[in-house]
């Protein structure tokens, strides 16, 4: 079974530029999460989707971050404009929902210079 | 406030030795607790999952315990190997009106040396 796919694996941008990350969850998984993991810390939830609806985006900095999950499958996370403190690994995870396990992708490492 | 705290923050052990990682949580209402292993540069991978009624669960050389009364969990690694070097993250799931939520600990960074 294919896992959660994310791209790109690495991205370096200058501050104030824009960047987008893509996630393809495991087939059939209704729940999709985006996490931000700063070096040395645990992942922090940015947004949680159930199919194509947003369940929780309370910690998403909406002035610069946006995410969508068109058709309830793939998802994109965008940052515009980026700040130095956005440097982190952005993890996408998917699950069947409820209390089942969340499966993680390998993440996108973003460096803002 | 729902929180998950892990200790120690980092640990260095010799290959072949055992070690125990700790996780304390204040998450409520509790649904389940998972231990994840995160290798450098990779996403977390689940090791064990425990519900309220489970006290112990093993996965090879990994044994997790859960005390739901004291809200504590531990992950014991037996006969450590170099490949065990990774970050171990405790994740507690709780239920809300908006569905299940995951609360992550900051992880314990384990290094196994020769």
PDB file of C-alpha atoms in Angstrom:
ATOM      1  CA  UNK A   1       0.000   0.000   0.000  1.00  0.00           C
ATOM      2  CA  UNK A   2       1.403   3.391  -0.959  1.00  0.00           C
ATOM      3  CA  UNK A   3       2.022   5.773   1.900  1.00  0.00           C
ATOM      4  CA  UNK A   4       1.395   9.480   2.234  1.00  0.00           C
ATOM      5  CA  UNK A   5       3.253  11.314  -0.515  1.00  0.00           C
ATOM      6  CA  UNK A   6       4.586  14.825  -0.082  1.00  0.00           C
ATOM      7  CA  UNK A   7       6.477  17.148  -2.374  1.00  0.00           C
ATOM      8  CA  UNK A   8       8.847  18.780  -2.581  1.00  0.00           C
ATOM      9  CA  UNK A   9      11.161  17.155  -0.021  1.00  0.00           C
ATOM     10  CA  UNK A  10      13.188  20.322   0.423  1.00  0.00           C
ATOM     11  CA  UNK A  11      12.609  23.979  -0.355  1.00  0.00           C
ATOM     12  CA  UNK A  12      14.724  27.061   0.221  1.00  0.00           C
ATOM     13  CA  UNK A  13      13.154  30.480  -0.307  1.00  0.00           C
ATOM     14  CA  UNK A  14      13.822  34.046   0.648  1.00  0.00           C
ATOM     15  CA  UNK A  15      11.639  35.804   3.182  1.00  0.00           C
ATOM     16  CA  UNK A  16       8.543  37.447   1.736  1.00  0.00           C
ATOM     17  CA  UNK A  17       8.421  34.889  -1.089  1.00  0.00           C
ATOM     18  CA  UNK A  18       5.586  32.430  -1.519  1.00  0.00           C
ATOM     19  CA  UNK A  19       5.753  28.642  -1.328  1.00  0.00           C
ATOM     20  CA  UNK A  20       3.337  25.750  -1.742  1.00  0.00           C
ATOM     21  CA  UNK A  21       3.486  22.176  -0.510  1.00  0.00           C
ATOM     22  CA  UNK A  22       1.536  19.249  -1.864  1.00  0.00           C
ATOM     23  CA  UNK A  23       0.208  16.137  -0.137  1.00  0.00           C
ATOM     24  CA  UNK A  24      -1.397  13.001  -1.536  1.00  0.00           C
ATOM     25  CA  UNK A  25      -2.900  10.958   1.310  1.00  0.00           C
ATOM     26  CA  UNK A  26      -3.384   7.208   1.468  1.00  0.00           C
ATOM     27  CA  UNK A  27      -6.288   6.184  -0.734  1.00  0.00           C
ATOM     28  CA  UNK A  28      -9.568   6.116   1.139  1.00  0.00           C
ATOM     29  CA  UNK A  29      -8.389   8.201   4.083  1.00  0.00           C
ATOM     30  CA  UNK A  30     -10.982  10.834   4.885  1.00  0.00           C
ATOM     31  CA  UNK A  31      -8.932  12.717   7.453  1.00  0.00           C
ATOM     32  CA  UNK A  32      -5.932  14.778   6.418  1.00  0.00           C
ATOM     33  CA  UNK A  33      -3.666  16.785   8.695  1.00  0.00           C
ATOM     34  CA  UNK A  34      -0.962  19.376   8.127  1.00  0.00           C
ATOM     35  CA  UNK A  35       1.603  19.781  10.894  1.00  0.00           C
ATOM     36  CA  UNK A  36       4.483  22.176  11.394  1.00  0.00           C
ATOM     37  CA  UNK A  37       7.513  20.740  13.175  1.00  0.00           C
ATOM     38  CA  UNK A  38      10.181  23.199  14.237  1.00  0.00           C
ATOM     39  CA  UNK A  39      13.593  21.694  14.938  1.00  0.00           C
ATOM     40  CA  UNK A  40      13.691  20.085  18.381  1.00  0.00           C
ATOM     41  CA  UNK A  41       9.945  20.286  18.929  1.00  0.00           C
ATOM     42  CA  UNK A  42       6.990  17.999  18.426  1.00  0.00           C
ATOM     43  CA  UNK A  43       4.631  18.530  15.493  1.00  0.00           C
ATOM     44  CA  UNK A  44       2.044  21.296  15.850  1.00  0.00           C
ATOM     45  CA  UNK A  45      -1.282  20.924  14.075  1.00  0.00           C
ATOM     46  CA  UNK A  46      -1.943  23.613  11.494  1.00  0.00           C
ATOM     47  CA  UNK A  47      -5.131  22.311   9.930  1.00  0.00           C
ATOM     48  CA  UNK A  48      -7.263  19.170   9.927  1.00  0.00           C
ATOM     49  CA  UNK A  49      -9.603  18.210   7.099  1.00  0.00           C
ATOM     50  CA  UNK A  50     -12.414  15.683   7.097  1.00  0.00           C
ATOM     51  CA  UNK A  51     -12.966  14.951   3.401  1.00  0.00           C
ATOM     52  CA  UNK A  52     -12.921  18.455   1.897  1.00  0.00           C
ATOM     53  CA  UNK A  53     -14.210  20.244   4.989  1.00  0.00           C
ATOM     54  CA  UNK A  54     -12.061  21.945   7.631  1.00  0.00           C
ATOM     55  CA  UNK A  55     -12.396  20.411  11.114  1.00  0.00           C
ATOM     56  CA  UNK A  56      -9.779  22.471  12.935  1.00  0.00           C
ATOM     57  CA  UNK A  57      -7.674  25.385  11.736  1.00  0.00           C
ATOM     58  CA  UNK A  58      -7.410  27.187  15.051  1.00  0.00           C
ATOM     59  CA  UNK A  59      -3.602  27.231  14.987  1.00  0.00           C
ATOM     60  CA  UNK A  60      -3.227  28.159  11.324  1.00  0.00           C
ATOM     61  CA  UNK A  61      -1.771  31.682  10.903  1.00  0.00           C
ATOM     62  CA  UNK A  62      -4.464  32.701   8.469  1.00  0.00           C
ATOM     63  CA  UNK A  63      -2.846  35.993   7.558  1.00  0.00           C
ATOM     64  CA  UNK A  64      -0.145  34.095   5.686  1.00  0.00           C
ATOM     65  CA  UNK A  65      -1.035  30.410   5.606  1.00  0.00           C
ATOM     66  CA  UNK A  66      -3.798  28.797   3.570  1.00  0.00           C
ATOM     67  CA  UNK A  67      -4.718  25.232   2.787  1.00  0.00           C
ATOM     68  CA  UNK A  68      -7.240  23.514   0.623  1.00  0.00           C
ATOM     69  CA  UNK A  69      -8.317  19.986  -0.099  1.00  0.00           C
ATOM     70  CA  UNK A  70     -10.224  20.032  -3.320  1.00  0.00           C
ATOM     71  CA  UNK A  71     -12.376  16.967  -3.978  1.00  0.00           C
ATOM     72  CA  UNK A  72     -11.415  15.584  -0.585  1.00  0.00           C
ATOM     73  CA  UNK A  73      -8.231  13.906  -1.792  1.00  0.00           C
ATOM     74  CA  UNK A  74      -4.998  15.844  -2.436  1.00  0.00           C
ATOM     75  CA  UNK A  75      -4.181  18.911  -0.400  1.00  0.00           C
ATOM     76  CA  UNK A  76      -1.952  21.947  -0.779  1.00  0.00           C
ATOM     77  CA  UNK A  77      -0.558  24.183   1.936  1.00  0.00           C
ATOM     78  CA  UNK A  78       0.584  27.665   0.954  1.00  0.00           C
ATOM     79  CA  UNK A  79       2.589  30.308   2.753  1.00  0.00           C
ATOM     80  CA  UNK A  80       2.457  33.852   1.436  1.00  0.00           C
ATOM     81  CA  UNK A  81       4.583  35.754   2.335  1.00  0.00           C
ATOM     82  CA  UNK A  82       7.083  33.563   4.191  1.00  0.00           C
ATOM     83  CA  UNK A  83       8.898  34.670   7.323  1.00  0.00           C
ATOM     84  CA  UNK A  84      12.162  33.416   8.790  1.00  0.00           C
ATOM     85  CA  UNK A  85      10.282  31.717  11.640  1.00  0.00           C
ATOM     86  CA  UNK A  86       8.392  29.581   9.129  1.00  0.00           C
ATOM     87  CA  UNK A  87      11.539  27.483   8.665  1.00  0.00           C
ATOM     88  CA  UNK A  88      10.426  24.021   9.716  1.00  0.00           C
ATOM     89  CA  UNK A  89       9.401  20.602   8.466  1.00  0.00           C
ATOM     90  CA  UNK A  90       5.825  20.501   7.223  1.00  0.00           C
ATOM     91  CA  UNK A  91       4.287  17.084   7.749  1.00  0.00           C
ATOM     92  CA  UNK A  92       1.161  15.778   6.123  1.00  0.00           C
ATOM     93  CA  UNK A  93      -0.699  12.862   7.680  1.00  0.00           C
ATOM     94  CA  UNK A  94      -3.846  10.979   6.820  1.00  0.00           C
ATOM     95  CA  UNK A  95      -6.153   8.569   8.576  1.00  0.00           C
ATOM     96  CA  UNK A  96      -9.520   6.908   8.390  1.00  0.00           C
ATOM     97  CA  UNK A  97     -10.873   9.239  11.048  1.00  0.00           C
ATOM     98  CA  UNK A  98     -12.149   8.593  14.552  1.00  0.00           C
ATOM     99  CA  UNK A  99      -9.402   7.255  16.780  1.00  0.00           C
ATOM    100  CA  UNK A 100      -7.549   5.323  14.119  1.00  0.00           C
ATOM    101  CA  UNK A 101      -3.878   5.824  13.457  1.00  0.00           C
ATOM    102  CA  UNK A 102      -2.534   8.798  11.538  1.00  0.00           C
ATOM    103  CA  UNK A 103       0.046   7.884   8.899  1.00  0.00           C
ATOM    104  CA  UNK A 104       2.694  10.476   8.155  1.00  0.00           C
ATOM    105  CA  UNK A 105       4.496  11.460   5.001  1.00  0.00           C
ATOM    106  CA  UNK A 106       8.223  12.194   5.000  1.00  0.00           C
ATOM    107  CA  UNK A 107       7.638  15.912   5.215  1.00  0.00           C
ATOM    108  CA  UNK A 108       8.844  18.980   3.367  1.00  0.00           C
ATOM    109  CA  UNK A 109      11.785  20.771   4.915  1.00  0.00           C
ATOM    110  CA  UNK A 110      11.400  24.514   4.383  1.00  0.00           C
ATOM    111  CA  UNK A 111      14.251  26.917   4.936  1.00  0.00           C
ATOM    112  CA  UNK A 112      13.491  30.629   4.761  1.00  0.00           C
ATOM    113  CA  UNK A 113      16.582  32.819   4.376  1.00  0.00           C
TER     114      UNK A 113
ATOM    115  CA  UNK B   1      -5.057  22.759  28.897  1.00  0.00           C
ATOM    116  CA  UNK B   2      -4.315  19.523  27.052  1.00  0.00           C
ATOM    117  CA  UNK B   3      -0.593  18.829  27.314  1.00  0.00           C
ATOM    118  CA  UNK B   4       1.840  15.972  26.818  1.00  0.00           C
ATOM    119  CA  UNK B   5       5.220  16.111  28.523  1.00  0.00           C
ATOM    120  CA  UNK B   6       8.082  13.737  27.850  1.00  0.00           C
ATOM    121  CA  UNK B   7      11.278  12.955  29.669  1.00  0.00           C
ATOM    122  CA  UNK B   8      14.146  12.851  29.341  1.00  0.00           C
ATOM    123  CA  UNK B   9      14.560  15.371  26.555  1.00  0.00           C
ATOM    124  CA  UNK B  10      17.561  13.442  25.256  1.00  0.00           C
ATOM    125  CA  UNK B  11      19.316  10.209  26.116  1.00  0.00           C
ATOM    126  CA  UNK B  12      22.538   8.483  25.081  1.00  0.00           C
ATOM    127  CA  UNK B  13      22.988   4.764  25.740  1.00  0.00           C
ATOM    128  CA  UNK B  14      25.369   2.029  24.642  1.00  0.00           C
ATOM    129  CA  UNK B  15      24.270  -0.569  22.142  1.00  0.00           C
ATOM    130  CA  UNK B  16      22.687  -3.563  23.814  1.00  0.00           C
ATOM    131  CA  UNK B  17      21.495  -1.645  26.865  1.00  0.00           C
ATOM    132  CA  UNK B  18      17.869  -1.090  27.838  1.00  0.00           C
ATOM    133  CA  UNK B  19      16.197   2.263  28.347  1.00  0.00           C
ATOM    134  CA  UNK B  20      12.838   3.683  29.391  1.00  0.00           C
ATOM    135  CA  UNK B  21      11.207   6.846  28.109  1.00  0.00           C
ATOM    136  CA  UNK B  22       8.468   8.618  30.046  1.00  0.00           C
ATOM    137  CA  UNK B  23       5.295  10.429  29.000  1.00  0.00           C
ATOM    138  CA  UNK B  24       2.891  12.339  31.263  1.00  0.00           C
ATOM    139  CA  UNK B  25      -0.307  13.833  29.915  1.00  0.00           C
ATOM    140  CA  UNK B  26      -3.176  16.011  31.028  1.00  0.00           C
ATOM    141  CA  UNK B  27      -5.303  15.360  27.929  1.00  0.00           C
ATOM    142  CA  UNK B  28      -9.004  14.848  28.514  1.00  0.00           C
ATOM    143  CA  UNK B  29     -11.224  13.140  27.561  1.00  0.00           C
ATOM    144  CA  UNK B  30      -8.653  10.472  26.797  1.00  0.00           C
ATOM    145  CA  UNK B  31      -9.122   8.235  23.793  1.00  0.00           C
ATOM    146  CA  UNK B  32      -5.807   6.535  23.136  1.00  0.00           C
ATOM    147  CA  UNK B  33      -2.044   6.992  23.421  1.00  0.00           C
ATOM    148  CA  UNK B  34       0.507   6.225  20.746  1.00  0.00           C
ATOM    149  CA  UNK B  35       4.256   6.115  20.686  1.00  0.00           C
ATOM    150  CA  UNK B  36       5.826   7.170  17.416  1.00  0.00           C
ATOM    151  CA  UNK B  37       9.415   6.771  16.230  1.00  0.00           C
ATOM    152  CA  UNK B  38      10.750   9.546  14.046  1.00  0.00           C
ATOM    153  CA  UNK B  39      14.042   8.977  12.264  1.00  0.00           C
ATOM    154  CA  UNK B  40      15.961  12.065  11.220  1.00  0.00           C
ATOM    155  CA  UNK B  41      14.503  13.520   8.044  1.00  0.00           C
ATOM    156  CA  UNK B  42      11.488  11.244   8.015  1.00  0.00           C
ATOM    157  CA  UNK B  43       7.907  11.358   9.201  1.00  0.00           C
ATOM    158  CA  UNK B  44       6.831   9.700  12.467  1.00  0.00           C
ATOM    159  CA  UNK B  45       5.961   5.995  12.358  1.00  0.00           C
ATOM    160  CA  UNK B  46       3.621   4.419  14.902  1.00  0.00           C
ATOM    161  CA  UNK B  47       5.124   1.850  17.292  1.00  0.00           C
ATOM    162  CA  UNK B  48       2.237   1.100  19.639  1.00  0.00           C
ATOM    163  CA  UNK B  49      -1.275   2.283  20.377  1.00  0.00           C
ATOM    164  CA  UNK B  50      -2.988   1.850  23.735  1.00  0.00           C
ATOM    165  CA  UNK B  51      -6.553   2.497  24.779  1.00  0.00           C
ATOM    166  CA  UNK B  52      -7.869   3.258  28.251  1.00  0.00           C
ATOM    167  CA  UNK B  53      -8.237  -0.405  29.254  1.00  0.00           C
ATOM    168  CA  UNK B  54      -4.795  -1.546  28.137  1.00  0.00           C
ATOM    169  CA  UNK B  55      -1.841  -1.569  30.532  1.00  0.00           C
ATOM    170  CA  UNK B  56       0.913  -3.049  28.404  1.00  0.00           C
ATOM    171  CA  UNK B  57       1.544  -3.548  24.715  1.00  0.00           C
ATOM    172  CA  UNK B  58       4.632  -4.871  22.990  1.00  0.00           C
ATOM    173  CA  UNK B  59       6.013  -4.522  19.497  1.00  0.00           C
ATOM    174  CA  UNK B  60       9.218  -6.498  19.189  1.00  0.00           C
ATOM    175  CA  UNK B  61      11.807  -4.906  21.449  1.00  0.00           C
ATOM    176  CA  UNK B  62       9.463  -2.028  22.276  1.00  0.00           C
ATOM    177  CA  UNK B  63       7.099  -2.340  25.258  1.00  0.00           C
ATOM    178  CA  UNK B  64       4.699   0.436  26.161  1.00  0.00           C
ATOM    179  CA  UNK B  65       2.844   0.746  29.454  1.00  0.00           C
ATOM    180  CA  UNK B  66      -0.096   2.920  30.360  1.00  0.00           C
ATOM    181  CA  UNK B  67      -1.451   3.972  33.749  1.00  0.00           C
ATOM    182  CA  UNK B  68      -4.662   5.816  32.954  1.00  0.00           C
ATOM    183  CA  UNK B  69      -5.205   6.695  36.615  1.00  0.00           C
ATOM    184  CA  UNK B  70      -1.958   8.630  36.944  1.00  0.00           C
ATOM    185  CA  UNK B  71      -1.966   9.603  33.254  1.00  0.00           C
ATOM    186  CA  UNK B  72       1.485   8.235  32.660  1.00  0.00           C
ATOM    187  CA  UNK B  73       2.978   6.076  29.959  1.00  0.00           C
ATOM    188  CA  UNK B  74       6.413   4.632  29.368  1.00  0.00           C
ATOM    189  CA  UNK B  75       8.207   3.125  26.410  1.00  0.00           C
ATOM    190  CA  UNK B  76      10.819   0.510  27.242  1.00  0.00           C
ATOM    191  CA  UNK B  77      13.400  -0.446  24.628  1.00  0.00           C
ATOM    192  CA  UNK B  78      15.187  -3.729  25.194  1.00  0.00           C
ATOM    193  CA  UNK B  79      18.638  -4.616  23.864  1.00  0.00           C
ATOM    194  CA  UNK B  80      19.014  -1.352  21.992  1.00  0.00           C
ATOM    195  CA  UNK B  81      20.446  -1.235  18.484  1.00  0.00           C
ATOM    196  CA  UNK B  82      22.125   1.552  16.557  1.00  0.00           C
ATOM    197  CA  UNK B  83      18.996   1.808  14.407  1.00  0.00           C
ATOM    198  CA  UNK B  84      16.976   2.765  17.484  1.00  0.00           C
ATOM    199  CA  UNK B  85      18.619   6.192  17.357  1.00  0.00           C
ATOM    200  CA  UNK B  86      15.684   8.497  16.674  1.00  0.00           C
ATOM    201  CA  UNK B  87      13.168  10.802  18.282  1.00  0.00           C
ATOM    202  CA  UNK B  88      10.369   9.058  20.191  1.00  0.00           C
ATOM    203  CA  UNK B  89       7.152  11.014  20.376  1.00  0.00           C
ATOM    204  CA  UNK B  90       4.210  10.366  22.679  1.00  0.00           C
ATOM    205  CA  UNK B  91       0.865  11.311  21.122  1.00  0.00           C
ATOM    206  CA  UNK B  92      -2.433  11.372  22.999  1.00  0.00           C
ATOM    207  CA  UNK B  93      -5.755  11.427  21.179  1.00  0.00           C
ATOM    208  CA  UNK B  94      -8.821  13.001  22.710  1.00  0.00           C
ATOM    209  CA  UNK B  95     -12.329  13.405  21.429  1.00  0.00           C
ATOM    210  CA  UNK B  96     -14.105  16.681  20.767  1.00  0.00           C
ATOM    211  CA  UNK B  97     -17.299  17.703  19.055  1.00  0.00           C
ATOM    212  CA  UNK B  98     -15.212  18.331  15.966  1.00  0.00           C
ATOM    213  CA  UNK B  99     -13.705  14.868  15.937  1.00  0.00           C
ATOM    214  CA  UNK B 100     -10.547  13.335  17.322  1.00  0.00           C
ATOM    215  CA  UNK B 101      -7.591  15.567  18.156  1.00  0.00           C
ATOM    216  CA  UNK B 102      -3.957  14.581  18.538  1.00  0.00           C
ATOM    217  CA  UNK B 103      -1.711  16.214  21.122  1.00  0.00           C
ATOM    218  CA  UNK B 104       2.017  15.662  20.598  1.00  0.00           C
ATOM    219  CA  UNK B 105       4.802  15.627  23.138  1.00  0.00           C
ATOM    220  CA  UNK B 106       8.085  17.288  22.240  1.00  0.00           C
ATOM    221  CA  UNK B 107       9.812  13.928  21.997  1.00  0.00           C
ATOM    222  CA  UNK B 108      12.831  12.214  23.514  1.00  0.00           C
ATOM    223  CA  UNK B 109      15.914  12.209  21.325  1.00  0.00           C
ATOM    224  CA  UNK B 110      17.618   8.820  21.741  1.00  0.00           C
ATOM    225  CA  UNK B 111      21.137   8.119  20.555  1.00  0.00           C
ATOM    226  CA  UNK B 112      22.544   4.601  20.686  1.00  0.00           C
ATOM    227  CA  UNK B 113      26.316   4.372  20.517  1.00  0.00           C
ATOM    228  CA  UNK B 114      28.851   1.572  20.144  1.00  0.00           C
TER     229      UNK B 114
END
